[in-house]
mmCIF file of C-alpha atoms in Angstrom:
data_model
loop_
_atom_site.group_PDB
_atom_site.id
_atom_site.type_symbol
_atom_site.label_atom_id
_atom_site.label_comp_id
_atom_site.label_asym_id
_atom_site.label_seq_id
_atom_site.Cartn_x
_atom_site.Cartn_y
_atom_site.Cartn_z
ATOM 1 C CA MET A 1235 59.460 -26.728 -1.407
ATOM 2 C CA PRO A 1236 58.221 -26.816 2.212
ATOM 3 C CA ASP A 1237 54.750 -25.983 0.906
ATOM 4 C CA GLU A 1238 54.466 -29.478 -0.530
ATOM 5 C CA ASN A 1239 54.200 -31.249 2.844
ATOM 6 C CA LEU A 1240 52.744 -30.850 6.294
ATOM 7 C CA LEU A 1241 54.324 -32.280 9.430
ATOM 8 C CA ILE A 1242 51.684 -33.802 11.705
ATOM 9 C CA ASP A 1243 52.851 -35.492 14.902
ATOM 10 C CA GLY A 1244 56.168 -36.218 13.229
ATOM 11 C CA VAL A 1245 54.545 -37.676 10.108
ATOM 12 C CA ARG A 1246 55.301 -36.007 6.778
ATOM 13 C CA VAL A 1247 52.006 -35.610 4.953
ATOM 14 C CA PRO A 1248 51.909 -34.567 1.274
ATOM 15 C CA ARG A 1249 49.436 -31.791 0.524
ATOM 16 C CA GLY A 1250 48.429 -33.622 -2.662
ATOM 17 C CA ILE A 1251 47.379 -37.286 -2.411
ATOM 18 C CA TYR A 1252 46.589 -39.779 -5.152
ATOM 19 C CA GLY A 1253 43.181 -41.411 -4.643
ATOM 20 C CA THR A 1254 42.652 -44.979 -5.832
ATOM 21 C CA ALA A 1255 38.878 -45.468 -5.674
ATOM 22 C CA TRP A 1256 37.128 -47.050 -8.665
ATOM 23 C CA LYS A 1257 40.356 -47.983 -10.458
ATOM 24 C CA GLU A 1258 39.675 -51.745 -10.398
ATOM 25 C CA ASP A 1259 42.126 -53.752 -12.542
ATOM 26 C CA ALA A 1260 43.955 -50.574 -13.547
ATOM 27 C CA THR A 1261 44.870 -49.816 -9.922
ATOM 28 C CA GLU A 1262 48.395 -51.223 -9.920
ATOM 29 C CA ARG A 1263 49.307 -49.527 -13.203
ATOM 30 C CA LEU A 1264 47.850 -46.184 -12.160
ATOM 31 C CA VAL A 1265 49.462 -46.145 -8.713
ATOM 32 C CA ASP A 1266 52.775 -46.990 -10.364
ATOM 33 C CA LEU A 1267 52.182 -44.141 -12.817
ATOM 34 C CA ALA A 1268 51.274 -41.719 -10.017
ATOM 35 C CA LEU A 1269 54.445 -42.582 -8.120
ATOM 36 C CA ARG A 1270 56.478 -42.062 -11.277
ATOM 37 C CA GLN A 1271 54.890 -38.620 -11.743
ATOM 38 C CA GLY A 1272 55.848 -37.592 -8.232
ATOM 39 C CA PHE A 1273 52.979 -38.455 -5.898
ATOM 40 C CA ARG A 1274 54.157 -39.666 -2.494
ATOM 41 C CA GLY A 1275 50.776 -39.873 -0.783
ATOM 42 C CA ILE A 1276 48.431 -42.740 -1.663
ATOM 43 C CA ASP A 1277 44.873 -43.161 -0.373
ATOM 44 C CA THR A 1278 43.040 -46.489 -0.443
ATOM 45 C CA ALA A 1279 40.615 -48.565 1.639
ATOM 46 C CA ASN A 1280 40.102 -52.205 2.568
ATOM 47 C CA GLN A 1281 36.807 -52.114 0.706
ATOM 48 C CA ARG A 1282 36.947 -54.270 -2.406
ATOM 49 C CA ARG A 1283 33.623 -52.815 -3.530
ATOM 50 C CA HIS A 1284 35.325 -49.529 -4.500
ATOM 51 C CA TYR A 1285 39.067 -50.098 -4.003
ATOM 52 C CA PHE A 1286 41.716 -52.687 -4.866
ATOM 53 C CA GLU A 1287 44.018 -52.298 -1.878
ATOM 54 C CA ALA A 1288 46.183 -55.314 -2.720
ATOM 55 C CA ALA A 1289 46.970 -53.832 -6.139
ATOM 56 C CA VAL A 1290 48.068 -50.605 -4.439
ATOM 57 C CA GLY A 1291 50.460 -52.693 -2.378
ATOM 58 C CA GLN A 1292 51.818 -54.408 -5.475
ATOM 59 C CA ALA A 1293 52.589 -51.054 -7.089
ATOM 60 C CA VAL A 1294 54.211 -49.740 -3.920
ATOM 61 C CA ALA A 1295 56.360 -52.864 -3.551
ATOM 62 C CA ALA A 1296 57.477 -52.710 -7.174
ATOM 63 C CA SER A 1297 58.393 -49.034 -6.861
ATOM 64 C CA ILE A 1298 60.413 -49.726 -3.725
ATOM 65 C CA ASP A 1299 62.116 -52.749 -5.284
ATOM 66 C CA ARG A 1300 63.325 -50.792 -8.276
ATOM 67 C CA GLY A 1301 64.528 -47.897 -6.144
ATOM 68 C CA LEU A 1302 62.011 -45.288 -7.247
ATOM 69 C CA VAL A 1303 60.931 -44.638 -3.655
ATOM 70 C CA LYS A 1304 61.697 -45.753 -0.125
ATOM 71 C CA ARG A 1305 58.984 -46.709 2.318
ATOM 72 C CA ASP A 1306 59.830 -43.670 4.429
ATOM 73 C CA ASP A 1307 59.154 -41.444 1.402
ATOM 74 C CA LEU A 1308 55.527 -42.544 1.290
ATOM 75 C CA PHE A 1309 52.371 -41.545 3.114
ATOM 76 C CA LEU A 1310 50.020 -44.531 2.982
ATOM 77 C CA GLN A 1311 46.437 -44.058 4.084
ATOM 78 C CA THR A 1312 43.762 -46.730 4.234
ATOM 79 C CA LYS A 1313 40.377 -47.195 5.872
ATOM 80 C CA PHE A 1314 38.203 -49.492 7.907
ATOM 81 C CA THR A 1315 34.858 -49.862 6.146
ATOM 82 C CA SER A 1316 31.838 -51.212 8.022
ATOM 83 C CA ARG A 1317 29.670 -54.038 6.714
ATOM 84 C CA ASP A 1318 27.135 -51.658 5.156
ATOM 85 C CA GLY A 1319 29.814 -50.214 2.878
ATOM 86 C CA GLN A 1320 31.133 -53.576 1.695
ATOM 87 C CA ASP A 1321 30.096 -56.125 -0.880
ATOM 88 C CA HIS A 1322 30.549 -59.885 -0.426
ATOM 89 C CA ARG A 1323 34.369 -59.617 -0.540
ATOM 90 C CA LEU A 1324 34.841 -58.879 3.141
ATOM 91 C CA PRO A 1325 38.224 -58.387 4.840
ATOM 92 C CA TYR A 1326 36.851 -59.648 8.156
ATOM 93 C CA ASP A 1327 34.377 -62.079 9.707
ATOM 94 C CA PRO A 1328 30.985 -60.296 9.582
ATOM 95 C CA GLN A 1329 29.831 -62.285 12.618
ATOM 96 C CA ALA A 1330 32.773 -61.137 14.727
ATOM 97 C CA PRO A 1331 32.452 -58.266 17.220
ATOM 98 C CA ILE A 1332 33.273 -54.919 15.645
ATOM 99 C CA PRO A 1333 36.602 -54.497 17.489
ATOM 100 C CA LEU A 1334 37.734 -57.824 16.037
ATOM 101 C CA GLN A 1335 36.503 -56.783 12.576
ATOM 102 C CA VAL A 1336 38.713 -53.693 12.837
ATOM 103 C CA GLU A 1337 41.692 -55.815 13.918
ATOM 104 C CA GLN A 1338 41.129 -58.274 11.072
ATOM 105 C CA SER A 1339 40.677 -55.515 8.495
ATOM 106 C CA PHE A 1340 43.812 -53.743 9.696
ATOM 107 C CA ALA A 1341 45.895 -56.935 9.574
ATOM 108 C CA SER A 1342 44.597 -57.541 6.062
ATOM 109 C CA SER A 1343 45.554 -53.979 5.054
ATOM 110 C CA LEU A 1344 49.100 -54.471 6.333
ATOM 111 C CA ALA A 1345 49.351 -57.666 4.269
ATOM 112 C CA HIS A 1346 47.842 -56.042 1.172
ATOM 113 C CA LEU A 1347 50.151 -53.040 1.349
ATOM 114 C CA GLY A 1348 53.233 -55.029 2.380
ATOM 115 C CA VAL A 1349 54.072 -52.703 5.269
ATOM 116 C CA GLU A 1350 54.435 -52.879 9.028
ATOM 117 C CA THR A 1351 52.717 -49.584 9.798
ATOM 118 C CA ILE A 1352 49.997 -47.453 8.236
ATOM 119 C CA ASP A 1353 50.598 -43.715 8.231
ATOM 120 C CA SER A 1354 46.905 -42.819 8.488
ATOM 121 C CA TYR A 1355 44.069 -45.174 9.409
ATOM 122 C CA VAL A 1356 40.633 -43.763 8.678
ATOM 123 C CA LEU A 1357 37.125 -44.697 9.763
ATOM 124 C CA HIS A 1358 35.386 -44.753 6.391
ATOM 125 C CA GLY A 1359 32.254 -43.116 7.727
ATOM 126 C CA PRO A 1360 29.774 -43.230 10.604
ATOM 127 C CA SER A 1361 27.183 -45.993 10.606
ATOM 128 C CA GLN A 1362 24.296 -43.508 10.719
ATOM 129 C CA ARG A 1363 23.447 -40.160 9.175
ATOM 130 C CA VAL A 1364 23.039 -38.275 12.455
ATOM 131 C CA GLY A 1365 25.185 -38.695 15.516
ATOM 132 C CA LEU A 1366 27.480 -41.592 16.268
ATOM 133 C CA GLY A 1367 26.187 -45.049 17.100
ATOM 134 C CA ALA A 1368 27.597 -47.702 19.387
ATOM 135 C CA ALA A 1369 29.173 -49.403 16.375
ATOM 136 C CA ASP A 1370 31.096 -46.239 15.524
ATOM 137 C CA TRP A 1371 32.490 -45.948 19.026
ATOM 138 C CA GLU A 1372 33.452 -49.624 19.078
ATOM 139 C CA ALA A 1373 35.313 -49.170 15.791
ATOM 140 C CA TRP A 1374 37.015 -45.993 16.971
ATOM 141 C CA ARG A 1375 38.146 -47.567 20.268
ATOM 142 C CA ALA A 1376 39.658 -50.438 18.292
ATOM 143 C CA MET A 1377 41.417 -47.947 16.032
ATOM 144 C CA GLU A 1378 42.732 -46.138 19.105
ATOM 145 C CA ALA A 1379 44.208 -49.435 20.305
ATOM 146 C CA ILE A 1380 45.915 -49.915 16.939
ATOM 147 C CA HIS A 1381 47.310 -46.385 17.218
ATOM 148 C CA ASP A 1382 48.521 -47.125 20.746
ATOM 149 C CA SER A 1383 50.357 -50.217 19.490
ATOM 150 C CA GLY A 1384 52.181 -48.188 16.821
ATOM 151 C CA GLY A 1385 50.409 -49.904 13.959
ATOM 152 C CA ALA A 1386 48.793 -46.676 12.760
ATOM 153 C CA ARG A 1387 50.665 -43.429 13.163
ATOM 154 C CA LEU A 1388 47.625 -41.159 12.768
ATOM 155 C CA LEU A 1389 43.846 -41.645 12.800
ATOM 156 C CA GLY A 1390 41.161 -40.006 10.710
ATOM 157 C CA VAL A 1391 37.490 -40.088 9.793
ATOM 158 C CA SER A 1392 35.752 -39.735 6.443
ATOM 159 C CA ASN A 1393 32.292 -38.771 5.172
ATOM 160 C CA VAL A 1394 31.455 -36.974 8.391
ATOM 161 C CA SER A 1395 29.178 -34.069 9.275
ATOM 162 C CA LEU A 1396 30.140 -31.216 11.558
ATOM 163 C CA GLU A 1397 27.922 -32.559 14.325
ATOM 164 C CA GLN A 1398 29.431 -36.037 14.060
ATOM 165 C CA LEU A 1399 32.955 -34.659 14.024
ATOM 166 C CA GLN A 1400 32.262 -32.573 17.124
ATOM 167 C CA ARG A 1401 30.900 -35.629 18.932
ATOM 168 C CA LEU A 1402 33.910 -37.706 17.931
ATOM 169 C CA CYS A 1403 36.360 -35.082 19.135
ATOM 170 C CA GLU A 1404 34.480 -34.746 22.428
ATOM 171 C CA GLY A 1405 34.502 -38.478 23.143
ATOM 172 C CA ALA A 1406 37.695 -39.762 21.556
ATOM 173 C CA ARG A 1407 40.762 -40.568 23.621
ATOM 174 C CA VAL A 1408 42.868 -40.301 20.439
ATOM 175 C CA ARG A 1409 41.327 -37.502 18.422
ATOM 176 C CA PRO A 1410 41.264 -37.612 14.625
ATOM 177 C CA ARG A 1411 44.080 -35.825 12.874
ATOM 178 C CA PHE A 1412 42.334 -35.994 9.498
ATOM 179 C CA VAL A 1413 38.883 -35.468 8.085
ATOM 180 C CA GLN A 1414 38.331 -36.631 4.513
ATOM 181 C CA ASN A 1415 35.127 -35.367 2.901
ATOM 182 C CA ARG A 1416 33.638 -34.922 -0.538
ATOM 183 C CA CYS A 1417 33.839 -31.186 -1.059
ATOM 184 C CA PHE A 1418 30.965 -29.330 -2.744
ATOM 185 C CA ALA A 1419 31.220 -25.722 -3.892
ATOM 186 C CA VAL A 1420 27.465 -25.307 -3.376
ATOM 187 C CA ARG A 1421 28.025 -26.044 0.307
ATOM 188 C CA GLY A 1422 30.791 -23.496 0.633
ATOM 189 C CA TRP A 1423 33.436 -26.116 -0.031
ATOM 190 C CA ASP A 1424 32.444 -27.755 3.295
ATOM 191 C CA ARG A 1425 33.280 -24.502 5.073
ATOM 192 C CA GLN A 1426 31.845 -25.347 8.504
ATOM 193 C CA VAL A 1427 33.732 -28.618 8.768
ATOM 194 C CA ARG A 1428 36.911 -26.965 7.462
ATOM 195 C CA GLU A 1429 36.625 -24.190 10.022
ATOM 196 C CA PHE A 1430 36.195 -26.698 12.833
ATOM 197 C CA CYS A 1431 39.206 -28.616 11.568
ATOM 198 C CA ALA A 1432 41.336 -25.481 11.426
ATOM 199 C CA ALA A 1433 40.375 -24.573 14.997
ATOM 200 C CA ASN A 1434 41.119 -28.075 16.312
ATOM 201 C CA ALA A 1435 44.413 -29.047 14.646
ATOM 202 C CA ILE A 1436 42.717 -31.436 12.219
ATOM 203 C CA ALA A 1437 43.931 -31.579 8.622
ATOM 204 C CA TYR A 1438 41.092 -31.461 6.106
ATOM 205 C CA GLN A 1439 41.348 -33.688 3.034
ATOM 206 C CA GLY A 1440 39.021 -32.778 0.175
ATOM 207 C CA PHE A 1441 38.022 -35.273 -2.506
ATOM 208 C CA SER A 1442 35.908 -35.009 -5.657
ATOM 209 C CA LEU A 1443 36.982 -31.384 -5.914
ATOM 210 C CA LEU A 1444 36.577 -31.537 -9.687
ATOM 211 C CA THR A 1445 33.891 -34.168 -10.267
ATOM 212 C CA ALA A 1446 31.529 -32.837 -7.579
ATOM 213 C CA ASN A 1447 31.764 -29.259 -8.842
ATOM 214 C CA ARG A 1448 31.362 -29.275 -12.609
ATOM 215 C CA GLU A 1449 28.979 -26.296 -12.624
ATOM 216 C CA ALA A 1450 31.237 -24.185 -10.436
ATOM 217 C CA LEU A 1451 34.261 -25.054 -12.579
ATOM 218 C CA ALA A 1452 32.342 -23.895 -15.651
ATOM 219 C CA HIS A 1453 31.729 -20.482 -14.093
ATOM 220 C CA PRO A 1454 33.350 -17.682 -16.166
ATOM 221 C CA GLU A 1455 35.208 -16.457 -13.081
ATOM 222 C CA MET A 1456 37.181 -19.704 -12.944
ATOM 223 C CA ALA A 1457 38.285 -19.235 -16.542
ATOM 224 C CA ARG A 1458 39.303 -15.644 -15.824
ATOM 225 C CA ILE A 1459 41.407 -16.646 -12.821
ATOM 226 C CA ALA A 1460 43.011 -19.506 -14.749
ATOM 227 C CA GLN A 1461 43.878 -17.220 -17.646
ATOM 228 C CA ARG A 1462 45.314 -14.624 -15.279
ATOM 229 C CA HIS A 1463 47.732 -17.204 -13.839
ATOM 230 C CA GLY A 1464 48.397 -19.119 -17.039
ATOM 231 C CA ARG A 1465 47.068 -22.321 -15.484
ATOM 232 C CA THR A 1466 44.286 -24.813 -16.093
ATOM 233 C CA ILE A 1467 41.032 -24.604 -14.191
ATOM 234 C CA SER A 1468 41.896 -27.875 -12.447
ATOM 235 C CA GLN A 1469 45.172 -26.384 -11.239
ATOM 236 C CA ILE A 1470 43.306 -23.340 -9.941
ATOM 237 C CA VAL A 1471 40.941 -25.580 -7.979
ATOM 238 C CA PHE A 1472 43.787 -27.523 -6.392
ATOM 239 C CA ARG A 1473 45.728 -24.323 -5.643
ATOM 240 C CA PHE A 1474 42.579 -22.904 -4.082
ATOM 241 C CA ALA A 1475 42.385 -26.006 -1.915
ATOM 242 C CA LEU A 1476 45.921 -25.420 -0.681
ATOM 243 C CA ASP A 1477 45.295 -21.735 -0.082
ATOM 244 C CA VAL A 1478 42.304 -22.454 2.173
ATOM 245 C CA GLY A 1479 44.202 -25.128 4.095
ATOM 246 C CA MET A 1480 43.040 -28.333 2.436
ATOM 247 C CA ILE A 1481 44.974 -31.396 1.445
ATOM 248 C CA PHE A 1482 43.627 -32.277 -2.000
ATOM 249 C CA LEU A 1483 42.970 -35.716 -3.446
ATOM 250 C CA THR A 1484 43.023 -36.385 -7.149
ATOM 251 C CA GLY A 1485 42.233 -39.619 -8.937
ATOM 252 C CA THR A 1486 43.142 -38.699 -12.486
ATOM 253 C CA THR A 1487 44.225 -41.514 -14.802
ATOM 254 C CA ASN A 1488 46.115 -39.205 -17.187
ATOM 255 C CA PRO A 1489 49.882 -38.854 -16.602
ATOM 256 C CA ASP A 1490 49.914 -35.288 -17.950
ATOM 257 C CA HIS A 1491 47.161 -34.352 -15.529
ATOM 258 C CA MET A 1492 49.024 -36.078 -12.678
ATOM 259 C CA ARG A 1493 52.051 -33.888 -13.324
ATOM 260 C CA ALA A 1494 49.885 -30.799 -13.713
ATOM 261 C CA ASP A 1495 48.041 -31.506 -10.464
ATOM 262 C CA LEU A 1496 51.365 -31.429 -8.616
ATOM 263 C CA ASP A 1497 52.656 -28.392 -10.502
ATOM 264 C CA ILE A 1498 50.843 -25.910 -8.287
ATOM 265 C CA PHE A 1499 53.371 -25.170 -5.577
ATOM 266 C CA ASP A 1500 55.107 -22.291 -7.338
ATOM 267 C CA PHE A 1501 52.224 -19.791 -7.249
ATOM 268 C CA SER A 1502 49.393 -18.669 -4.991
ATOM 269 C CA LEU A 1503 46.014 -17.120 -5.585
ATOM 270 C CA GLU A 1504 45.309 -13.570 -4.524
ATOM 271 C CA PRO A 1505 43.102 -13.296 -1.407
ATOM 272 C CA ALA A 1506 40.350 -11.739 -3.516
ATOM 273 C CA GLU A 1507 40.505 -14.689 -5.921
ATOM 274 C CA VAL A 1508 40.243 -17.146 -3.049
ATOM 275 C CA GLU A 1509 37.238 -15.222 -1.762
ATOM 276 C CA ARG A 1510 35.502 -15.346 -5.151
ATOM 277 C CA ILE A 1511 36.061 -19.076 -5.500
ATOM 278 C CA GLU A 1512 34.834 -19.638 -1.927
ATOM 279 C CA ARG A 1513 31.534 -18.053 -2.961
ATOM 280 C CA LEU A 1514 31.054 -19.822 -6.296
ATOM 281 C CA VAL A 1515 27.903 -21.878 -6.466
ATOM 282 C CA GLY A 1516 27.850 -22.743 -10.152
#
């Protein structure tokens, strides 16, 4: 169904993406499983502290080799992570200038994933809590150069506030096409950032939609909506995400849940249901 993908600057982007954080030695098996269950978007990062990017690449290569998918079927997204977000297993020389760190990290990502281009290259987060520092701009300019060269088809930013996103869009030569944020119901499901994204042709990717919102998911209204549609509460949350314009990430390790997370494109929530979920705070 057309609802399953977006087309952004000629790039087909699945509206449901499999997230690979914190999978460690199970990463290859779980990415393989996710591809078998139908996921065609995979999110990772060149940050060995929380991700195993090389194992993602091994699963992708194996799936291509056996004919399950073609490279063109896949949306592969990875990230540049600054020194503060890394452990000792660095994908770049920490003494190098930041633009060179970005180049080294990107080259390492291409090698890990076994590809010639990355569909979406994401700045893993600003270096400071307020505003953007010189290091952020140096990283972004290097990412713009990678985009210019054709190495990355789209750029994005993660873990960003509204103020930081506004500053980035004002100063960037190549503006972000994605924002990826942890999405809290108690903060209106990141409503202000989502509204800015919608007004500026930026696709919003929401992660931790389930794990960050356990109280909201336990609200009786969620159970009532799920029962009304004959779906699980998790499926209602992901359908809600689609209905408000999000791309959702899921990191489930259960194959049944993987299939269920993708089985949400044949129904929609009523506007009043969307409104009630928007206002849930636990």
